[in-house]
XYZ file of C-alpha atoms in Angstrom:
164
model
C -32.617 -49.001 -12.114
C -29.383 -47.066 -11.502
C -31.232 -43.767 -11.941
C -33.795 -44.772 -9.323
C -31.030 -45.845 -6.945
C -29.182 -42.518 -7.421
C -32.386 -40.564 -6.882
C -33.133 -42.544 -3.726
C -29.616 -41.878 -2.394
C -29.920 -38.148 -3.062
C -33.287 -38.011 -1.308
C -31.860 -39.903 1.683
C -28.935 -37.502 1.916
C -31.176 -34.456 1.682
C -33.677 -35.742 4.231
C -30.867 -36.670 6.630
C -29.360 -33.184 6.567
C -30.529 -30.875 9.307
C -30.041 -27.160 9.083
C -27.413 -25.748 11.417
C -28.771 -24.183 14.537
C -27.643 -20.810 15.814
C -27.291 -22.141 19.341
C -24.290 -23.460 21.218
C -24.264 -26.637 23.328
C -25.850 -24.864 26.302
C -28.758 -23.698 24.143
C -27.664 -20.045 24.112
C -27.747 -18.235 20.804
C -24.321 -18.551 19.191
C -24.895 -15.208 17.497
C -24.810 -13.519 20.935
C -21.483 -15.148 21.761
C -19.823 -14.019 18.529
C -21.655 -10.707 18.123
C -18.652 -8.470 18.741
C -16.405 -10.429 16.386
C -18.980 -10.729 13.637
C -20.642 -7.335 13.832
C -22.394 -6.518 10.576
C -20.412 -4.469 8.118
C -21.595 -0.906 8.031
C -22.982 0.075 4.641
C -20.511 2.096 2.586
C -23.175 4.428 1.223
C -21.685 7.622 -0.231
C -18.100 6.704 0.704
C -17.011 7.929 -2.740
C -17.890 11.465 -1.572
C -14.577 11.407 0.328
C -12.706 11.593 -2.989
C -9.972 14.221 -2.993
C -9.860 14.515 0.805
C -7.833 12.490 3.288
C -9.485 9.814 5.427
C -8.841 11.977 8.499
C -10.470 15.062 6.957
C -13.618 13.099 6.172
C -13.536 10.979 9.377
C -13.743 7.998 7.049
C -12.601 5.411 9.611
C -15.192 6.539 12.183
C -18.071 7.220 9.802
C -17.913 3.735 8.310
C -16.667 1.874 11.438
C -13.597 0.657 9.557
C -11.125 0.281 12.434
C -12.702 -2.893 13.897
C -12.656 -4.391 10.399
C -9.003 -3.370 9.932
C -8.127 -4.885 13.306
C -9.781 -8.187 12.434
C -8.141 -8.181 9.008
C -4.604 -7.240 10.088
C -4.378 -9.221 13.317
C -0.975 -8.704 14.961
C -0.039 -6.086 12.349
C -2.855 -3.783 13.532
C -0.816 -2.105 16.300
C 1.919 -1.184 13.808
C -0.756 0.003 11.384
C -2.195 2.384 13.997
C 1.234 3.635 15.067
C 2.487 4.230 11.512
C -0.685 5.776 10.063
C 0.412 9.440 10.375
C 0.660 10.512 6.735
C -2.115 9.716 4.288
C -3.022 10.245 0.674
C -6.281 11.722 -0.546
C -9.042 9.219 -1.195
C -9.344 8.156 -4.837
C -12.416 6.575 -6.385
C -12.604 4.651 -9.631
C -15.461 2.419 -10.700
C -16.449 0.370 -7.664
C -13.211 0.897 -5.730
C -12.203 3.544 -3.190
C -8.469 3.548 -2.465
C -5.866 5.480 -0.480
C -2.695 4.891 1.494
C -1.220 5.772 4.845
C 2.302 5.502 6.139
C 4.870 6.439 8.717
C 5.463 10.197 8.785
C 8.534 11.207 6.782
C 9.258 7.564 5.982
C 6.627 6.038 3.722
C 9.248 3.784 2.189
C 9.712 1.984 5.491
C 6.089 0.977 5.974
C 3.043 1.864 3.875
C -0.509 0.531 3.787
C -2.635 0.730 0.641
C -6.327 0.282 1.374
C -8.825 -0.775 -1.288
C -12.540 -0.794 -0.533
C -14.979 -2.359 -2.969
C -18.148 -0.326 -2.506
C -20.426 -2.860 -4.192
C -19.173 -5.951 -2.346
C -18.519 -4.022 0.905
C -15.140 -5.667 1.311
C -11.632 -4.453 2.117
C -8.139 -5.386 0.939
C -5.047 -3.963 2.605
C -1.596 -4.176 1.043
C 1.351 -3.657 3.379
C 4.551 -2.524 1.671
C 7.419 -3.166 4.074
C 11.066 -4.086 3.636
C 10.866 -4.332 -0.144
C 7.998 -6.819 -0.076
C 4.215 -6.664 -0.179
C 1.775 -8.567 1.996
C -1.924 -8.718 1.119
C -4.805 -8.948 3.590
C -8.206 -9.784 2.074
C -11.405 -9.483 4.059
C -13.453 -12.674 3.807
C -10.873 -13.921 1.269
C -12.336 -11.560 -1.343
C -9.635 -10.244 -3.646
C -10.633 -6.901 -5.110
C -9.921 -6.785 -8.821
C -7.628 -3.976 -9.915
C -8.816 -1.962 -12.885
C -6.135 -0.117 -14.882
C -6.157 3.054 -12.770
C -5.940 1.190 -9.440
C -3.314 -1.216 -10.818
C -1.184 1.751 -11.955
C -1.517 3.287 -8.469
C -0.464 -0.040 -6.892
C 2.504 -0.374 -9.275
C 3.622 3.200 -8.559
C 3.647 2.562 -4.804
C 5.371 -0.779 -5.245
C 8.109 0.847 -7.360
C 8.557 3.682 -4.821
C 8.958 1.137 -2.051
C 11.619 -0.806 -3.941
C 13.578 2.333 -4.944
C 14.988 2.744 -1.462
């Protein structure tokens, strides 16, 4: 009897649920309203080919439309990011992760950004090393796992930042 009751309740819940519509209250497609904010992520096909060259040399930010994603991810920090991104490391690639950093010219210890891009998941993490601390920004709340090589790179930067 209890099993039948539970089954009936589940069926009632399922039948009462309506799929969400992609329209707003006025009947206009909600996707049109949010299109600029939720533009599809450009595929990161062949991004690992940038290995050994700087993001500027390979036009990485333009080729893969990364700046709008960085802006959304960093929020208020984005203006500082753009202003301080004058010195950059070559792009590294290990496993599924492309990584590199950029910083303020002649003063990386003041403000540095480490960018990790998971090629498979098409997601970005940015670590901002500033004032002896680190702040993480994860796209879509996806934390990119650090394999040994990437973790060593992160630790090296973190140590350099603290040795001011």
